[in-house]
Amino acid sequence: RRAEATGKRAEVEALRVELDTIHGSEDSSLAAESFAARLSEHMEIPESVKMAILSAIGQAPASRDSTGAMVVQQVQEVLTGRAAELSVVISGSDPEARSVEIKEKEHSVLAQEQIKAARLYTEAADAAVARQSEVETSEQMLVELQQAAKEADEALEEAFANRDLFAQGPLEAMASLRDSCAPLAQSLPCDVPLVA
């Protein structure tokens, strides 16, 4: 425990020194990302705070606005506090060192459970999205099939109408022709053929 605390305190001290020198790095944005990643090993950093830290430490101290200066000061204070906590653990004078160790283990277990829950949620959300996509595809197919059925019904009705028209048309034409030719047929002698 003490050896681990000694190593962590050395890391924290390195971060404290590096905090005001990152802006002078050859690639300050890459150095700032590395700094934030190492800082997150010692404290939880919400994404919005991380963005503020990256913005502030990438600038020279003289170039920082009041918000950037405040962010750097707060990070410095957090690092100082963390170094003090680790020093207490190293010296062995902390009567609550065991309690802290237990709480760290509990925190680690809870963090793992949270990660597992987040993974399960992500899998469930992905499955829901996939099912929603399947539902939308099925609904689109249903609309297309209903349209095709409607067109088939219309074609069938038209075919029945054409059949009825075709069936009635020649009969009516023959009846009309017969009716119009009947007076002519009565006036002709019987021995004259109708067709020459």
Coordinates of N, CA and C in Angstrom, one line a residue:
R1 N 0.8 -1.2 0.0 CA 0.0 0.0 0.0 C 0.9 1.3 0.0
R2 N 1.9 1.3 0.8 CA 2.8 2.5 0.9 C 3.6 2.6 -0.4
A3 N 4.0 1.5 -0.9 CA 4.8 1.5 -2.2 C 3.9 2.1 -3.3
E4 N 2.7 1.6 -3.3 CA 1.8 2.1 -4.4 C 1.5 3.6 -4.2
A5 N 1.3 4.0 -2.9 CA 1.1 5.4 -2.7 C 2.3 6.3 -3.0
T6 N 3.5 5.7 -2.8 CA 4.7 6.5 -3.2 C 4.8 6.7 -4.7
G7 N 4.5 5.6 -5.4 CA 4.5 5.8 -6.9 C 3.4 6.7 -7.4
K8 N 2.2 6.7 -6.8 CA 1.2 7.6 -7.2 C 1.5 9.0 -6.8
R9 N 2.2 9.2 -5.7 CA 2.5 10.6 -5.3 C 3.6 11.2 -6.3
A10 N 4.5 10.3 -6.7 CA 5.5 10.8 -7.7 C 4.8 11.2 -9.0
E11 N 3.8 10.4 -9.4 CA 3.0 10.7 -10.6 C 2.3 12.1 -10.5
V12 N 1.7 12.3 -9.3 CA 0.9 13.5 -9.0 C 1.9 14.7 -9.0
E13 N 3.1 14.5 -8.4 CA 4.1 15.6 -8.4 C 4.5 16.0 -9.8
A14 N 4.7 14.9 -10.7 CA 5.1 15.1 -12.1 C 4.0 15.9 -12.8
L15 N 2.7 15.6 -12.5 CA 1.6 16.3 -13.1 C 1.6 17.7 -12.7
R16 N 1.8 18.0 -11.4 CA 1.9 19.4 -10.9 C 2.9 20.2 -11.6
V17 N 4.1 19.6 -11.9 CA 5.2 20.4 -12.6 C 4.8 20.6 -14.0
E18 N 4.2 19.5 -14.6 CA 3.9 19.6 -16.1 C 2.8 20.5 -16.4
L19 N 1.9 20.8 -15.4 CA 0.7 21.6 -15.7 C 1.0 22.9 -16.3
D20 N 2.1 23.6 -15.9 CA 2.3 24.9 -16.5 C 3.4 24.9 -17.6
T21 N 3.8 23.7 -18.1 CA 4.8 23.6 -19.1 C 4.2 22.9 -20.4
I22 N 3.0 22.4 -20.4 CA 2.4 21.7 -21.5 C 2.4 22.6 -22.7
H23 N 2.0 23.9 -22.5 CA 1.8 24.8 -23.7 C 3.1 25.0 -24.5
G24 N 4.2 24.7 -23.9 CA 5.5 24.8 -24.6 C 5.9 23.6 -25.4
S25 N 5.1 22.5 -25.3 CA 5.5 21.3 -25.9 C 5.4 21.5 -27.4
E26 N 6.1 20.6 -28.1 CA 6.1 20.6 -29.6 C 4.7 20.4 -30.1
D27 N 4.0 19.5 -29.6 CA 2.6 19.2 -29.9 C 1.8 19.4 -28.6
S28 N 1.4 20.6 -28.3 CA 0.7 20.9 -27.1 C -0.6 20.2 -26.9
S29 N -1.4 20.0 -28.0 CA -2.7 19.3 -27.9 C -2.5 17.8 -27.6
L30 N -1.5 17.2 -28.1 CA -1.2 15.8 -27.8 C -0.7 15.7 -26.4
A31 N 0.2 16.6 -26.0 CA 0.6 16.6 -24.6 C -0.5 16.8 -23.6
A32 N -1.4 17.7 -24.0 CA -2.6 18.0 -23.1 C -3.5 16.8 -23.0
E33 N -3.7 16.0 -24.1 CA -4.5 14.8 -24.0 C -3.8 13.8 -23.1
S34 N -2.5 13.6 -23.2 CA -1.8 12.7 -22.4 C -1.9 13.1 -20.9
F35 N -1.8 14.4 -20.6 CA -1.9 14.9 -19.3 C -3.3 14.6 -18.7
A36 N -4.3 14.9 -19.5 CA -5.7 14.6 -19.0 C -5.9 13.1 -18.8
A37 N -5.3 12.3 -19.6 CA -5.5 10.8 -19.4 C -4.8 10.4 -18.1
R38 N -3.6 10.9 -17.8 CA -2.9 10.6 -16.6 C -3.6 11.2 -15.4
L39 N -4.2 12.4 -15.6 CA -4.9 13.0 -14.5 C -6.1 12.2 -14.1
S40 N -6.8 11.7 -15.1 CA -8.0 10.9 -14.8 C -7.8 9.6 -14.0
E41 N -6.5 9.2 -13.9 CA -6.2 8.1 -13.1 C -6.2 8.5 -11.6
H42 N -6.2 9.7 -11.3 CA -6.2 10.2 -9.9 C -7.5 10.9 -9.5
M43 N -8.3 11.2 -10.5 CA -9.6 11.8 -10.2 C -10.6 11.6 -11.3
E44 N -11.9 11.6 -11.0 CA -12.9 11.5 -12.1 C -13.0 12.8 -12.8
I45 N -13.0 12.8 -14.1 CA -13.1 14.0 -14.9 C -14.3 13.9 -15.8
P46 N -15.4 14.7 -15.6 CA -16.5 14.7 -16.6 C -16.0 15.2 -17.9
E47 N -16.6 14.8 -19.0 CA -16.2 15.2 -20.3 C -16.1 16.7 -20.5
S48 N -17.1 17.5 -19.9 CA -17.1 18.9 -20.1 C -15.9 19.6 -19.4
V49 N -15.6 19.0 -18.2 CA -14.4 19.5 -17.4 C -13.2 19.2 -18.2
K50 N -13.1 18.0 -18.7 CA -11.9 17.6 -19.5 C -11.7 18.5 -20.6
M51 N -12.7 18.9 -21.4 CA -12.6 19.9 -22.5 C -12.0 21.2 -22.0
A52 N -12.5 21.7 -20.8 CA -12.1 22.9 -20.3 C -10.6 22.8 -19.9
I53 N -10.2 21.7 -19.3 CA -8.8 21.5 -18.9 C -7.9 21.5 -20.1
L54 N -8.3 20.8 -21.2 CA -7.5 20.7 -22.4 C -7.3 22.1 -23.0
S55 N -8.4 22.8 -23.0 CA -8.3 24.2 -23.6 C -7.4 25.1 -22.8
A56 N -7.5 25.0 -21.4 CA -6.7 25.9 -20.6 C -5.2 25.6 -20.6
I57 N -4.9 24.3 -20.4 CA -3.5 23.9 -20.3 C -2.7 24.0 -21.6
G58 N -3.5 24.0 -22.7 CA -2.8 24.2 -24.0 C -2.3 25.6 -24.3
Q59 N -2.7 26.5 -23.4 CA -2.3 27.9 -23.6 C -1.2 28.3 -22.6
A60 N -0.4 29.3 -23.0 CA 0.6 29.8 -22.1 C -0.1 30.5 -20.9
P61 N 0.4 30.5 -19.7 CA -0.3 31.1 -18.6 C -0.7 32.6 -18.9
A62 N 0.2 33.3 -19.6 CA -0.2 34.7 -19.8 C -1.3 34.9 -20.8
S63 N -1.6 33.8 -21.6 CA -2.6 33.9 -22.7 C -3.9 33.4 -22.2
R64 N -4.0 32.8 -21.0 CA -5.3 32.2 -20.5 C -6.2 33.4 -20.1
D65 N -7.5 33.1 -20.4 CA -8.5 34.1 -19.8 C -8.8 33.7 -18.4
S66 N -9.7 34.4 -17.8 CA -10.0 34.2 -16.3 C -10.5 32.8 -16.1
T67 N -11.3 32.3 -17.0 CA -11.9 30.9 -16.9 C -10.8 29.9 -17.0
G68 N -9.9 30.0 -18.0 CA -8.8 29.1 -18.1 C -7.9 29.1 -16.9
A69 N -7.6 30.3 -16.4 CA -6.7 30.4 -15.2 C -7.4 29.8 -14.0
M70 N -8.7 29.9 -13.9 CA -9.4 29.3 -12.8 C -9.4 27.8 -12.9
V71 N -9.5 27.3 -14.1 CA -9.5 25.8 -14.3 C -8.2 25.3 -13.9
V72 N -7.1 25.9 -14.4 CA -5.7 25.5 -14.0 C -5.5 25.5 -12.5
Q73 N -6.0 26.6 -11.9 CA -5.8 26.7 -10.4 C -6.5 25.6 -9.7
Q74 N -7.7 25.2 -10.2 CA -8.5 24.2 -9.6 C -7.8 22.8 -9.7
V75 N -7.2 22.6 -10.9 CA -6.5 21.3 -11.2 C -5.3 21.3 -10.2
Q76 N -4.6 22.4 -10.1 CA -3.4 22.5 -9.2 C -3.8 22.2 -7.8
E77 N -5.0 22.7 -7.3 CA -5.4 22.5 -6.0 C -5.8 21.0 -5.8
V78 N -6.4 20.4 -6.8 CA -6.8 19.0 -6.7 C -5.5 18.1 -6.6
L79 N -4.5 18.5 -7.4 CA -3.3 17.7 -7.4 C -2.6 17.9 -6.1
T80 N -2.6 19.1 -5.5 CA -2.0 19.3 -4.2 C -2.7 18.5 -3.1
G81 N -4.0 18.5 -3.1 CA -4.8 17.7 -2.2 C -4.5 16.2 -2.3
R82 N -4.4 15.8 -3.5 CA -4.1 14.3 -3.8 C -2.7 14.0 -3.3
A83 N -1.8 14.8 -3.5 CA -0.4 14.6 -3.0 C -0.4 14.5 -1.5
A84 N -1.1 15.4 -0.9 CA -1.2 15.4 0.6 C -1.8 14.1 1.1
E85 N -2.9 13.6 0.5 CA -3.6 12.4 0.9 C -2.6 11.2 0.8
L86 N -1.8 11.2 -0.3 CA -0.9 10.1 -0.5 C 0.3 10.2 0.5
S87 N 0.7 11.4 0.8 CA 1.7 11.5 1.8 C 1.3 11.0 3.2
V88 N 0.0 11.2 3.5 CA -0.5 10.6 4.8 C -0.4 9.1 4.7
V89 N -0.8 8.6 3.6 CA -0.8 7.1 3.5 C 0.6 6.6 3.6
I90 N 1.6 7.3 2.9 CA 3.0 6.9 2.9 C 3.5 6.9 4.4
S91 N 3.2 8.0 5.1 CA 3.8 8.1 6.4 C 3.1 7.1 7.4
G92 N 2.0 6.5 7.1 CA 1.4 5.6 7.9 C 0.6 6.2 9.1
S93 N 0.5 7.5 9.1 CA -0.1 8.2 10.2 C -1.6 8.3 10.0
D94 N -2.1 7.8 9.0 CA -3.6 7.9 8.7 C -4.3 6.8 9.4
P95 N -5.1 7.1 10.4 CA -5.9 6.0 11.1 C -7.0 5.5 10.2
E96 N -7.3 6.2 9.1 CA -8.4 5.8 8.3 C -7.9 5.2 7.0
A97 N -6.6 4.9 7.0 CA -6.0 4.3 5.7 C -6.7 3.0 5.3
R98 N -7.0 2.2 6.3 CA -7.7 0.9 6.0 C -9.1 1.2 5.4
S99 N -9.8 2.2 6.0 CA -11.1 2.6 5.5 C -11.0 3.1 4.1
V100 N -10.0 3.9 3.8 CA -9.8 4.4 2.5 C -9.6 3.3 1.5
E101 N -8.8 2.3 1.9 CA -8.5 1.2 1.0 C -9.8 0.4 0.8
I102 N -10.6 0.2 1.8 CA -11.9 -0.5 1.6 C -12.8 0.3 0.7
K103 N -12.8 1.6 0.9 CA -13.7 2.4 0.0 C -13.2 2.4 -1.4
E104 N -11.9 2.4 -1.6 CA -11.3 2.3 -3.0 C -11.7 1.0 -3.6
K105 N -11.7 -0.1 -2.9 CA -12.1 -1.4 -3.4 C -13.6 -1.4 -3.8
E106 N -14.4 -0.9 -2.9 CA -15.8 -0.8 -3.1 C -16.1 0.1 -4.4
H107 N -15.3 1.2 -4.5 CA -15.5 2.0 -5.6 C -15.1 1.3 -6.9
S108 N -14.0 0.5 -6.8 CA -13.6 -0.2 -8.0 C -14.7 -1.3 -8.4
V109 N -15.3 -1.9 -7.4 CA -16.3 -2.9 -7.7 C -17.5 -2.2 -8.3
L110 N -17.9 -1.1 -7.7 CA -19.1 -0.4 -8.3 C -18.8 0.1 -9.7
A111 N -17.6 0.6 -9.9 CA -17.2 1.1 -11.2 C -17.3 -0.1 -12.3
Q112 N -16.9 -1.3 -11.9 CA -17.0 -2.4 -12.8 C -18.4 -2.8 -13.1
E113 N -19.2 -2.7 -12.0 CA -20.7 -3.0 -12.2 C -21.3 -2.0 -13.1
Q114 N -20.9 -0.7 -12.9 CA -21.5 0.4 -13.8 C -21.0 0.1 -15.2
I115 N -19.8 -0.2 -15.4 CA -19.3 -0.5 -16.8 C -20.1 -1.7 -17.4
K116 N -20.3 -2.7 -16.6 CA -21.1 -3.9 -17.1 C -22.5 -3.5 -17.4
A117 N -23.1 -2.7 -16.5 CA -24.5 -2.2 -16.8 C -24.6 -1.3 -18.0
A118 N -23.5 -0.5 -18.2 CA -23.5 0.3 -19.4 C -23.4 -0.5 -20.7
R119 N -22.6 -1.6 -20.6 CA -22.4 -2.5 -21.7 C -23.7 -3.2 -22.1
L120 N -24.4 -3.6 -21.0 CA -25.7 -4.3 -21.2 C -26.7 -3.3 -21.8
Y121 N -26.7 -2.1 -21.3 CA -27.6 -1.1 -21.8 C -27.3 -0.9 -23.3
T122 N -26.0 -0.7 -23.6 CA -25.7 -0.5 -25.0 C -26.1 -1.6 -25.9
E123 N -25.9 -2.9 -25.5 CA -26.3 -4.0 -26.2 C -27.9 -4.0 -26.4
A124 N -28.6 -3.7 -25.3 CA -30.1 -3.7 -25.4 C -30.5 -2.5 -26.4
A125 N -29.8 -1.4 -26.3 CA -30.2 -0.3 -27.2 C -29.9 -0.6 -28.6
D126 N -28.8 -1.3 -28.9 CA -28.5 -1.7 -30.3 C -29.5 -2.7 -30.8
A127 N -29.9 -3.6 -29.9 CA -30.9 -4.6 -30.3 C -32.3 -3.9 -30.6
A128 N -32.6 -2.9 -29.7 CA -33.8 -2.2 -30.0 C -33.8 -1.4 -31.3
V129 N -32.7 -0.8 -31.6 CA -32.5 -0.1 -32.9 C -32.7 -1.1 -34.0
A130 N -32.0 -2.3 -33.9 CA -32.1 -3.3 -35.0 C -33.6 -3.7 -35.2
R131 N -34.3 -4.0 -34.0 CA -35.7 -4.4 -34.1 C -36.5 -3.3 -34.7
Q132 N -36.3 -2.1 -34.4 CA -37.0 -0.9 -34.9 C -36.8 -0.9 -36.4
S133 N -35.6 -1.1 -36.8 CA -35.3 -1.1 -38.3 C -36.1 -2.2 -39.0
E134 N -36.1 -3.4 -38.3 CA -36.9 -4.5 -38.9 C -38.4 -4.2 -39.0
V135 N -38.9 -3.5 -37.9 CA -40.3 -3.1 -37.9 C -40.6 -2.2 -39.1
E136 N -39.7 -1.2 -39.2 CA -39.9 -0.2 -40.3 C -39.8 -0.9 -41.7
T137 N -38.9 -1.8 -41.8 CA -38.8 -2.6 -43.1 C -40.1 -3.4 -43.3
S138 N -40.6 -4.0 -42.3 CA -41.8 -4.8 -42.4 C -43.0 -3.9 -42.8
E139 N -43.1 -2.7 -42.1 CA -44.2 -1.8 -42.4 C -44.1 -1.3 -43.9
Q140 N -42.9 -1.1 -44.4 CA -42.7 -0.7 -45.7 C -43.2 -1.8 -46.7
M141 N -42.8 -3.0 -46.4 CA -43.2 -4.1 -47.2 C -44.7 -4.3 -47.2
L142 N -45.3 -4.1 -46.0 CA -46.8 -4.2 -45.9 C -47.5 -3.1 -46.8
V143 N -46.9 -1.9 -46.8 CA -47.5 -0.9 -47.6 C -47.4 -1.2 -49.1
E144 N -46.2 -1.7 -49.5 CA -46.0 -2.1 -50.9 C -46.9 -3.3 -51.3
L145 N -47.1 -4.3 -50.4 CA -48.0 -5.4 -50.7 C -49.5 -4.9 -50.8
Q146 N -49.9 -4.0 -49.9 CA -51.2 -3.5 -50.0 C -51.5 -2.7 -51.3
Q147 N -50.4 -2.0 -51.7 CA -50.5 -1.2 -53.0 C -50.6 -2.2 -54.1
A148 N -49.8 -3.3 -54.1 CA -49.9 -4.3 -55.1 C -51.2 -5.0 -55.1
A149 N -51.8 -5.3 -54.0 CA -53.1 -5.9 -53.9 C -54.2 -5.0 -54.5
K150 N -54.1 -3.7 -54.2 CA -55.1 -2.8 -54.7 C -55.0 -2.7 -56.2
E151 N -53.7 -2.7 -56.7 CA -53.6 -2.7 -58.2 C -54.1 -3.9 -58.8
A152 N -53.9 -5.1 -58.1 CA -54.4 -6.4 -58.7 C -55.9 -6.4 -58.7
D153 N -56.5 -5.9 -57.6 CA -58.0 -5.8 -57.6 C -58.5 -4.9 -58.7
E154 N -57.9 -3.8 -58.9 CA -58.3 -2.9 -60.0 C -58.2 -3.6 -61.4
A155 N -57.1 -4.3 -61.6 CA -56.9 -5.0 -62.8 C -57.9 -6.1 -63.0
L156 N -58.3 -6.8 -61.9 CA -59.3 -7.8 -62.0 C -60.7 -7.2 -62.3
E157 N -61.0 -6.1 -61.7 CA -62.3 -5.5 -62.0 C -62.3 -5.0 -63.5
E158 N -61.2 -4.5 -63.9 CA -61.2 -4.1 -65.3 C -61.3 -5.3 -66.3
A159 N -60.7 -6.4 -65.9 CA -60.8 -7.6 -66.7 C -62.2 -8.1 -66.8
F160 N -62.9 -8.1 -65.6 CA -64.3 -8.5 -65.6 C -65.2 -7.6 -66.4
A161 N -64.9 -6.3 -66.3 CA -65.7 -5.3 -67.1 C -65.4 -5.6 -68.6
N162 N -64.2 -5.8 -69.0 CA -63.9 -6.1 -70.4 C -64.5 -7.4 -70.9
R163 N -64.5 -8.4 -70.0 CA -65.2 -9.7 -70.4 C -66.7 -9.5 -70.6
D164 N -67.3 -8.7 -69.7 CA -68.7 -8.5 -69.8 C -69.0 -7.7 -71.1
L165 N -68.1 -6.7 -71.3 CA -68.3 -5.8 -72.5 C -68.1 -6.7 -73.8
F166 N -67.1 -7.6 -73.7 CA -66.9 -8.4 -74.9 C -68.0 -9.4 -75.1
A167 N -68.5 -10.0 -74.0 CA -69.6 -10.9 -74.1 C -70.9 -10.3 -74.6
Q168 N -71.2 -9.1 -74.1 CA -72.5 -8.4 -74.5 C -72.3 -7.7 -75.8
G169 N -71.2 -7.2 -76.2 CA -71.0 -6.4 -77.4 C -71.4 -7.2 -78.6
P170 N -70.8 -8.3 -78.9 CA -71.2 -9.1 -80.2 C -72.6 -9.5 -80.2
L171 N -73.2 -9.8 -79.0 CA -74.6 -10.2 -79.0 C -75.5 -9.0 -79.4
E172 N -75.2 -7.9 -78.8 CA -76.0 -6.7 -79.1 C -75.8 -6.3 -80.6
A173 N -74.5 -6.4 -81.1 CA -74.3 -6.1 -82.5 C -75.1 -7.0 -83.4
M174 N -75.1 -8.3 -83.1 CA -75.8 -9.3 -83.9 C -77.3 -9.0 -83.9
A175 N -77.8 -8.7 -82.6 CA -79.3 -8.4 -82.5 C -79.6 -7.2 -83.3
S176 N -78.8 -6.2 -83.2 CA -79.0 -4.9 -83.9 C -79.0 -5.2 -85.4
L177 N -78.0 -5.9 -85.9 CA -77.9 -6.2 -87.3 C -79.1 -7.1 -87.8
R178 N -79.6 -8.0 -87.0 CA -80.7 -8.8 -87.3 C -82.0 -7.9 -87.4
D179 N -82.1 -7.0 -86.4 CA -83.3 -6.1 -86.4 C -83.3 -5.2 -87.6
S180 N -82.1 -4.7 -88.0 CA -82.1 -3.8 -89.1 C -82.2 -4.5 -90.4
C181 N -81.8 -5.8 -90.5 CA -81.9 -6.5 -91.7 C -83.3 -7.2 -91.9
A182 N -84.1 -7.3 -90.9 CA -85.4 -8.1 -90.9 C -86.3 -7.4 -91.9
P183 N -86.5 -6.1 -92.0 CA -87.5 -5.6 -93.0 C -87.0 -5.9 -94.4
L184 N -85.7 -5.8 -94.6 CA -85.1 -6.0 -95.9 C -85.3 -7.5 -96.3
A185 N -85.1 -8.4 -95.4 CA -85.3 -9.8 -95.7 C -86.7 -10.1 -96.0
Q186 N -87.7 -9.5 -95.5 CA -89.1 -9.7 -95.8 C -89.5 -9.2 -97.2
S187 N -88.8 -8.2 -97.6 CA -89.2 -7.6 -98.9 C -88.6 -8.3 -100.0
L188 N -87.6 -9.1 -99.8 CA -86.9 -9.9 -100.9 C -87.6 -11.2 -101.2
P189 N -87.6 -11.6 -102.4 CA -88.2 -12.9 -102.7 C -87.4 -14.0 -102.1
C190 N -88.1 -15.1 -101.8 CA -87.4 -16.1 -101.1 C -86.4 -16.8 -101.9
D191 N -86.5 -16.8 -103.3 CA -85.5 -17.5 -104.1 C -84.2 -16.7 -104.3
V192 N -84.2 -15.4 -103.8 CA -82.9 -14.6 -104.0 C -82.1 -14.8 -102.8
P193 N -80.9 -15.3 -103.1 CA -80.0 -15.5 -101.9 C -79.6 -14.1 -101.3
L194 N -79.4 -14.1 -100.0 CA -79.0 -12.9 -99.4 C -77.5 -12.5 -99.6
V195 N -76.8 -13.6 -99.9 CA -75.3 -13.3 -100.1 C -75.1 -13.7 -101.6
A196 N -74.4 -12.8 -102.3 CA -74.1 -13.0 -103.7 C -73.0 -14.0 -103.9

